[in-house]
Coordinates of C-alpha atoms (C1' of nucleotides) in Angstrom, one line a residue:
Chain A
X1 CA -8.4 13.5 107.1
X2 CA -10.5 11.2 108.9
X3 CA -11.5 12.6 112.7
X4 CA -13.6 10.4 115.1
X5 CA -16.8 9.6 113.2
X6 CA -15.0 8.5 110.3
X7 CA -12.7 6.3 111.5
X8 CA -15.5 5.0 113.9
X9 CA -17.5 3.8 111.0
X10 CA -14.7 2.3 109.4
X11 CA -14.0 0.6 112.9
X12 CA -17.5 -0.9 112.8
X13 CA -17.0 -1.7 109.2
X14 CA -14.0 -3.4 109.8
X15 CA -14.8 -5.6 113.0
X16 CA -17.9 -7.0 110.8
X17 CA -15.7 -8.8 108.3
X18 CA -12.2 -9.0 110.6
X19 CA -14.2 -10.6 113.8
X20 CA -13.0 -14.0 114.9
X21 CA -11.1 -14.5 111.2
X22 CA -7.7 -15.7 110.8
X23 CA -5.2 -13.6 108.8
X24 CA -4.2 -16.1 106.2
X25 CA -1.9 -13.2 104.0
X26 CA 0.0 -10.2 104.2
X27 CA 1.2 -8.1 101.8
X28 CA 3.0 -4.8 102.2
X29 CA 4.0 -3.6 98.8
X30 CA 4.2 0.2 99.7
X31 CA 6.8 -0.1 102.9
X32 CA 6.5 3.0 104.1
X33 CA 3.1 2.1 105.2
X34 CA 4.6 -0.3 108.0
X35 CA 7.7 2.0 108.7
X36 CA 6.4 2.2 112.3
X37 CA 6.4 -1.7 112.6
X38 CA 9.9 -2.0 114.4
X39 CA 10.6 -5.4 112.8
X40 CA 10.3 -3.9 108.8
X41 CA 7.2 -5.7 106.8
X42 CA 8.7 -9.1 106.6
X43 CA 8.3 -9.5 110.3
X44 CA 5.3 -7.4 110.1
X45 CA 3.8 -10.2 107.9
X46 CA 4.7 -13.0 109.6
X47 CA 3.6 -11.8 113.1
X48 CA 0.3 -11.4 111.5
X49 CA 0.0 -14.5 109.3
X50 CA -2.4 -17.2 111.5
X51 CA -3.7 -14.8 113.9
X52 CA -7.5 -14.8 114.5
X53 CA -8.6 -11.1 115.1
X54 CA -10.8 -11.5 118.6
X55 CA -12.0 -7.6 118.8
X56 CA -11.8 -4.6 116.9
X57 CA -11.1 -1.3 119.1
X58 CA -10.6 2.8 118.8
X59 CA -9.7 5.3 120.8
X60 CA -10.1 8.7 119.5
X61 CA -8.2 8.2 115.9
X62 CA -6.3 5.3 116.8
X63 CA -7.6 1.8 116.1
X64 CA -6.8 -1.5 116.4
X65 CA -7.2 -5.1 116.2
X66 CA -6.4 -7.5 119.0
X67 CA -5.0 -10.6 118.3
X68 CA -5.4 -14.3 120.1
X69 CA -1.5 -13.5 121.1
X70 CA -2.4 -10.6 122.8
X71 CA -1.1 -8.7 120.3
X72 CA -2.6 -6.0 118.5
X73 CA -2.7 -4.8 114.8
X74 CA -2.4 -0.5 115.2
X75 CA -4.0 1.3 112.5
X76 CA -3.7 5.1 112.1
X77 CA -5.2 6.4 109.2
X78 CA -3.3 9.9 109.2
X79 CA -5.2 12.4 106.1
X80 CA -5.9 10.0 103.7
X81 CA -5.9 6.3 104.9
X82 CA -8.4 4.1 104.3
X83 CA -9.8 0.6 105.0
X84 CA -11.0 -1.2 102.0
X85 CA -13.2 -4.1 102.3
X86 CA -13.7 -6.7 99.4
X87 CA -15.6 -9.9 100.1
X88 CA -14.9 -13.0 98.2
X89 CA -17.1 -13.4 95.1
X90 CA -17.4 -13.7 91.0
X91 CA -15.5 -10.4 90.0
X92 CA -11.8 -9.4 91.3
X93 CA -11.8 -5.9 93.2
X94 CA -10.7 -3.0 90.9
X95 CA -7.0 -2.9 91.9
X96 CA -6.1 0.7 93.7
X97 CA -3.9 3.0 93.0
X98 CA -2.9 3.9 96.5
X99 CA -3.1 0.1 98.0
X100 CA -0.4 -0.2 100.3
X101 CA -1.2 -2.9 102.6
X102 CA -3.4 -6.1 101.5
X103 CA -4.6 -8.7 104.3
X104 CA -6.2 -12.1 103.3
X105 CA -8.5 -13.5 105.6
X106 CA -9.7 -17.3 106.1
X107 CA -13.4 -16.6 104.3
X108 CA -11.7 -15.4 101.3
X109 CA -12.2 -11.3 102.2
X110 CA -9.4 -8.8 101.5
X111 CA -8.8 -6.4 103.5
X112 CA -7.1 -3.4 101.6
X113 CA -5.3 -0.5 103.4
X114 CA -5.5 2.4 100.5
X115 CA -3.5 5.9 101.4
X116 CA -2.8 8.6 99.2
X117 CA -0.6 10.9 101.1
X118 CA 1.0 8.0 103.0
X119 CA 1.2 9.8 106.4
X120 CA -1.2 6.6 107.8
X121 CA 0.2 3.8 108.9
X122 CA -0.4 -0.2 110.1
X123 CA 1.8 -1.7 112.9
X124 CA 2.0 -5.2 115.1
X125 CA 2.4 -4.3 118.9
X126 CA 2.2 -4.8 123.0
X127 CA -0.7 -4.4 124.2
X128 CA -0.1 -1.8 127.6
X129 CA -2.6 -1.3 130.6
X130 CA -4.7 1.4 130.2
X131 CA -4.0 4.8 132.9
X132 CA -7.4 4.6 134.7
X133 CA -7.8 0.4 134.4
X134 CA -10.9 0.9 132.7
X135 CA -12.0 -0.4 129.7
X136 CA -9.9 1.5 126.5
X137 CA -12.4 2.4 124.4
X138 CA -15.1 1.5 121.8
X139 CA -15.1 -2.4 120.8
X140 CA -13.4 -3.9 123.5
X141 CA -13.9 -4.2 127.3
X142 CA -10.2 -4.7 128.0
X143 CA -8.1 -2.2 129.6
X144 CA -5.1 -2.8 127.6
X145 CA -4.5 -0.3 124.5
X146 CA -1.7 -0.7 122.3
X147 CA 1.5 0.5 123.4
X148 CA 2.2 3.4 121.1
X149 CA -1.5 5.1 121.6
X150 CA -1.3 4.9 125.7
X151 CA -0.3 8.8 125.8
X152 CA -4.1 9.1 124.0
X153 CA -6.9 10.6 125.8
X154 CA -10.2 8.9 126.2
X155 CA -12.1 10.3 123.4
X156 CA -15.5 12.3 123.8
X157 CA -18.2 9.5 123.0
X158 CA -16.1 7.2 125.2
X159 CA -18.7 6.3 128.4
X160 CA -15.7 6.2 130.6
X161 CA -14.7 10.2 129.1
X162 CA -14.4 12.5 132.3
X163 CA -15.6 15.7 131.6
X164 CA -15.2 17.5 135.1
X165 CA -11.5 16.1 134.9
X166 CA -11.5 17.5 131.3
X167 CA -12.4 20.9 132.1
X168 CA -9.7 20.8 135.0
X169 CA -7.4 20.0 132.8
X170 CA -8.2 22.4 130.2
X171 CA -8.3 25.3 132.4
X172 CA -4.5 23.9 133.6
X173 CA -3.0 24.8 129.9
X174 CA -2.3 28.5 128.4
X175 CA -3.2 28.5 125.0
X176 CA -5.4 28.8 122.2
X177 CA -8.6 27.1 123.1
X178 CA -8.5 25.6 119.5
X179 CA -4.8 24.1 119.7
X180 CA -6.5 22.4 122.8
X181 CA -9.1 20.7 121.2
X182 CA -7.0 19.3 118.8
X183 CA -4.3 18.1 121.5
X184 CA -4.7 14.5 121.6
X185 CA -3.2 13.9 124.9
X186 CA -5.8 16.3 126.3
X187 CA -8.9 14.9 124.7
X188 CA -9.1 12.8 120.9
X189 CA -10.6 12.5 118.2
X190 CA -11.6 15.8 117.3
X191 CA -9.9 17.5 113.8
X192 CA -9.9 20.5 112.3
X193 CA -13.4 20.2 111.3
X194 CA -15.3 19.1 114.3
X195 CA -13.0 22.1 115.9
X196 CA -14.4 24.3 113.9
X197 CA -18.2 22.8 114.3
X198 CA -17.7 23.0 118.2
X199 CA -16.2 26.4 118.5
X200 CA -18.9 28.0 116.3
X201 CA -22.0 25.9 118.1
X202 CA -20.7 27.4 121.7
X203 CA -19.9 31.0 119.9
X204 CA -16.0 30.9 121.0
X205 CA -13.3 32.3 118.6
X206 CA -10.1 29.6 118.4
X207 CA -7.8 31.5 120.2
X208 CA -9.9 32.4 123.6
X209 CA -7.2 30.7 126.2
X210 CA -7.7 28.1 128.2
X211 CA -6.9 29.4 131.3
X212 CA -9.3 32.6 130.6
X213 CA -12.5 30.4 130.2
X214 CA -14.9 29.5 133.2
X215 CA -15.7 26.3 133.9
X216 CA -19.7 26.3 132.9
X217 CA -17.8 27.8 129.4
X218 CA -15.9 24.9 128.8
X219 CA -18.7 22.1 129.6
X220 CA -20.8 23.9 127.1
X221 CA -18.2 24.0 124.5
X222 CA -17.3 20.2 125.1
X223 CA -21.1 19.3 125.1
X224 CA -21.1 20.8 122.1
X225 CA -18.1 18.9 120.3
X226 CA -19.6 15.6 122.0
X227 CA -23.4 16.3 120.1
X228 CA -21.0 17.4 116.9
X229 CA -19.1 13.5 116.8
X230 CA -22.6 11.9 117.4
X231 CA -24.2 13.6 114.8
X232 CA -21.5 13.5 112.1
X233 CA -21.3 9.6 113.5
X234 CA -25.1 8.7 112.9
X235 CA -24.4 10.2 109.0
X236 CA -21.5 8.1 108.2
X237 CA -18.9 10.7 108.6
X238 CA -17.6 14.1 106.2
X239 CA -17.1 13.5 102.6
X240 CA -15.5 16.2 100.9
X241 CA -13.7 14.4 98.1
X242 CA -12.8 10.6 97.5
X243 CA -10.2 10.2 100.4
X244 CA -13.1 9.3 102.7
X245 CA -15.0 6.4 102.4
X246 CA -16.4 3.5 104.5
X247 CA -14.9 0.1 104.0
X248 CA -17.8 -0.4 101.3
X249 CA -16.7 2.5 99.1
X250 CA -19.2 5.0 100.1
X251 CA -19.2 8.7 101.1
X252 CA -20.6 10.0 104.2
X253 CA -23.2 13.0 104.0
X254 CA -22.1 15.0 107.2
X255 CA -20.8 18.0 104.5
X256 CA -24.4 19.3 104.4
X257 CA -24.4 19.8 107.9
X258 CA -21.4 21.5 108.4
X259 CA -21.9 24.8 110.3
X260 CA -18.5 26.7 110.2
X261 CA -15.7 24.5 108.4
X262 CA -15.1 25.2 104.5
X263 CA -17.7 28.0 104.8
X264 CA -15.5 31.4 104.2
X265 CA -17.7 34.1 102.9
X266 CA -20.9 32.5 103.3
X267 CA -24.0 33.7 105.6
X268 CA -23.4 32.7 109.4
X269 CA -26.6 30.1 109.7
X270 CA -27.0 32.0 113.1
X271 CA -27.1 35.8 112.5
X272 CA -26.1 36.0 108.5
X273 CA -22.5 37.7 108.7
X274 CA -20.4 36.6 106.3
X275 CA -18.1 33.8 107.6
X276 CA -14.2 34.4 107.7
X277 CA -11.1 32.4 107.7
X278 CA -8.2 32.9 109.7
X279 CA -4.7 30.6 110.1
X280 CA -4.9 29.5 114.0
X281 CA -2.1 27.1 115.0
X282 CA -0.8 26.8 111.7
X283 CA -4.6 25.4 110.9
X284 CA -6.9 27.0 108.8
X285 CA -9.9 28.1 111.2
X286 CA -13.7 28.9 110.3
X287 CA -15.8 31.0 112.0
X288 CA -18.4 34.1 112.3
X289 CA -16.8 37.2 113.1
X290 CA -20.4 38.4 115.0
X291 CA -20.9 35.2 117.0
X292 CA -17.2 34.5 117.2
X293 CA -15.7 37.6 118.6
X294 CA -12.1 37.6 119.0
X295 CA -10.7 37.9 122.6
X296 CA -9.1 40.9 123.4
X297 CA -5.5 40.7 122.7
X298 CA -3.2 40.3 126.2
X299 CA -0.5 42.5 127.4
X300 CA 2.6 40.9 127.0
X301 CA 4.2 40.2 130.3
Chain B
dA1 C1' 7.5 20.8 131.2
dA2 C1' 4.7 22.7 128.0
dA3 C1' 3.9 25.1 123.8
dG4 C1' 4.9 26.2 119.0
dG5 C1' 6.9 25.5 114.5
dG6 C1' 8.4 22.6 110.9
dA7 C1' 8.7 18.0 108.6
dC8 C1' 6.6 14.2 106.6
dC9 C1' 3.7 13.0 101.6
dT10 C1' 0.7 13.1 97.2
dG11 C1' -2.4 15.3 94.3
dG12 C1' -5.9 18.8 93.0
dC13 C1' -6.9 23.4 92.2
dT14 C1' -5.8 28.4 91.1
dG15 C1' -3.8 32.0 88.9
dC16 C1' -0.1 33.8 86.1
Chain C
dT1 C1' -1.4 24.8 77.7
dG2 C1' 2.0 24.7 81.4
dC3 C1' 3.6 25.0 85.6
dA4 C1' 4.7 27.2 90.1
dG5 C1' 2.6 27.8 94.2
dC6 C1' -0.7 26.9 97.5
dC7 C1' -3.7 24.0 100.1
dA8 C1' -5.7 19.6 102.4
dG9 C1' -9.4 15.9 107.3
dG10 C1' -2.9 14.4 111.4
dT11 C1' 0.9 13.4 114.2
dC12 C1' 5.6 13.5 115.5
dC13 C1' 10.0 15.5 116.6
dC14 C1' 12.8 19.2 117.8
dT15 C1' 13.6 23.6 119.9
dT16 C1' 12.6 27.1 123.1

DNA sequence: AAAGGGACCTGGCTGC
DNA sequence: TGCAGCCAGGTCCCTT
């Protein structure tokens, strides 16, 4: 579910109440949330219990929490995860049905991780030098990510993000352009949606290859998912249902901006053709069939 | 070595 | 009404 705007405004929501507090509690009733944690969730809570968080960080869709042991607490959210916020007060939270993780912090707060489909996950970990030695990402200004997200490319809102080096790269791979924006080790944080969003703002169809694209074709096209994140970012993230919230409960209202993803039969907003939807990559893939034209198909070698 | 396909889950919706 | 089948925002592992 959640791409890079959402889980950056659930970063931010989360460094606001997790930021210089000491984990006090942890519970792990659902285990297969910390089936990544090497040590199973008895060690997972006691590595955790009397840390102070001292920076909350992302990269693409991975974040994390560094702790004063140079630790870090890895949170992916997969399609459904959640972070769940609930600040100490008169009235007990409304208990969740998908709560799988619950951390107790000195103030009081709780800290709920909620996931439906269970394919997110919460682990305790190294902390590893970043590739480049530059800073990792949003939230912190160390060059250290944690260990099992250092195969992660910089994201596209990163400030440290090469884009020259990115086109390179890009042009390096043969395959659909589509598969490539959602390869995480080439760039992050873009999903099927903001796919989608991108390819129809710089009028490519998914599966244009790499290789075949110029340069100037490709800047455009990441300029374009870049503006997408910000923009979806600065409206909280895409709501489509109640698997995404903010760590207060509330939707974000990026759905009525949407472009291309979910909108199969409708009017192109462009040039009116009716919008189709085609299975790219095992994905399903929006676009206009007039703005969008389909590459020619290659001669087999 | 890189690219593609299937696996991993739960739950909501559609159509018979 | 019931239920089989399909679909969903992501990643990882295995095979080629």
């Amino acid at each position: 579910m959640p791409e890079l705007p959402e889980v950056e405004t659930i970063r931010a929501g989360a460094a606001k109440a997790l930021l210089n507090q000491r984990i006090t509690e942890v519970t792990a009733p659902h285990p297969r949330a910390v089936r990544h944690h090497e040590g199973g969730p008895t060690e997972f809570a006691s590595r955790l219990r009397g840390r102070i968080v001292t920076e909350v960080a992302r990269r693409g869709k991975f974040m994390w929490a560094v702790l004063d042991d140079d630790q870090a607490l890895l949170v992916h959210l997969g399609m459904s995860g959640q972070l769940r916020i609930h600040h100490p007060g008169p009235t007990q939270p409304e208990p969740h049905v998908h709560q799988r993780v619950c951390l107790t912090l000195g103030d009081g707060t709780q800290v709920w991780f909620v996931d439906q489909r269970t394919f997110g996950y919460l682990r305790v970990t190294e902390l590893a030098p970043t590739s480049d030695g530059l800073p990792a990402g949003w939230g912190t200004a160390r060059a250290l990510l944690p260990e099992p997200a250092v195969h992660i490319a910089r994201d596209l809102l990163d400030e440290h993000v090469d884009l020259p080096a990115l086109v390179r790269a890009t042009r390096r791979r043969r395959t659909d352009i589509k598969r490539a924006l959602l390869d995480q080790n080439l760039v992050s944080g873009v999903g099927n949606i903001y796919a989608d969003e991108a390819l129809w703002a710089a009028r490519l169809h998914a599966t244009r290859q790499t290789n075949a694209l110029a340069p100037k074709r490709l800047t455009e096209l990441y300029q374009a998912a870049s503006a997408v994140l910000r923009e979806a970012l600065q409206a909280g993230g895409t709501s489509f249902d109640a698997l995404y919230v903010d760590v207060a409960g509330n939707a974000g209202y990026f759905e009525r901006s949407l472009n291309a993803y979910g909108r199969v039969g409708l009017p192109c907003l462009r040039c009116g053709s009716s919008m189709r939807r085609e299975v790219v990559g095992a994905r399903a893939s929006y676009s206009c069939p007039r703005c969008q034209r389909r590459p020619a198909v290659r001669a087999s070698v």
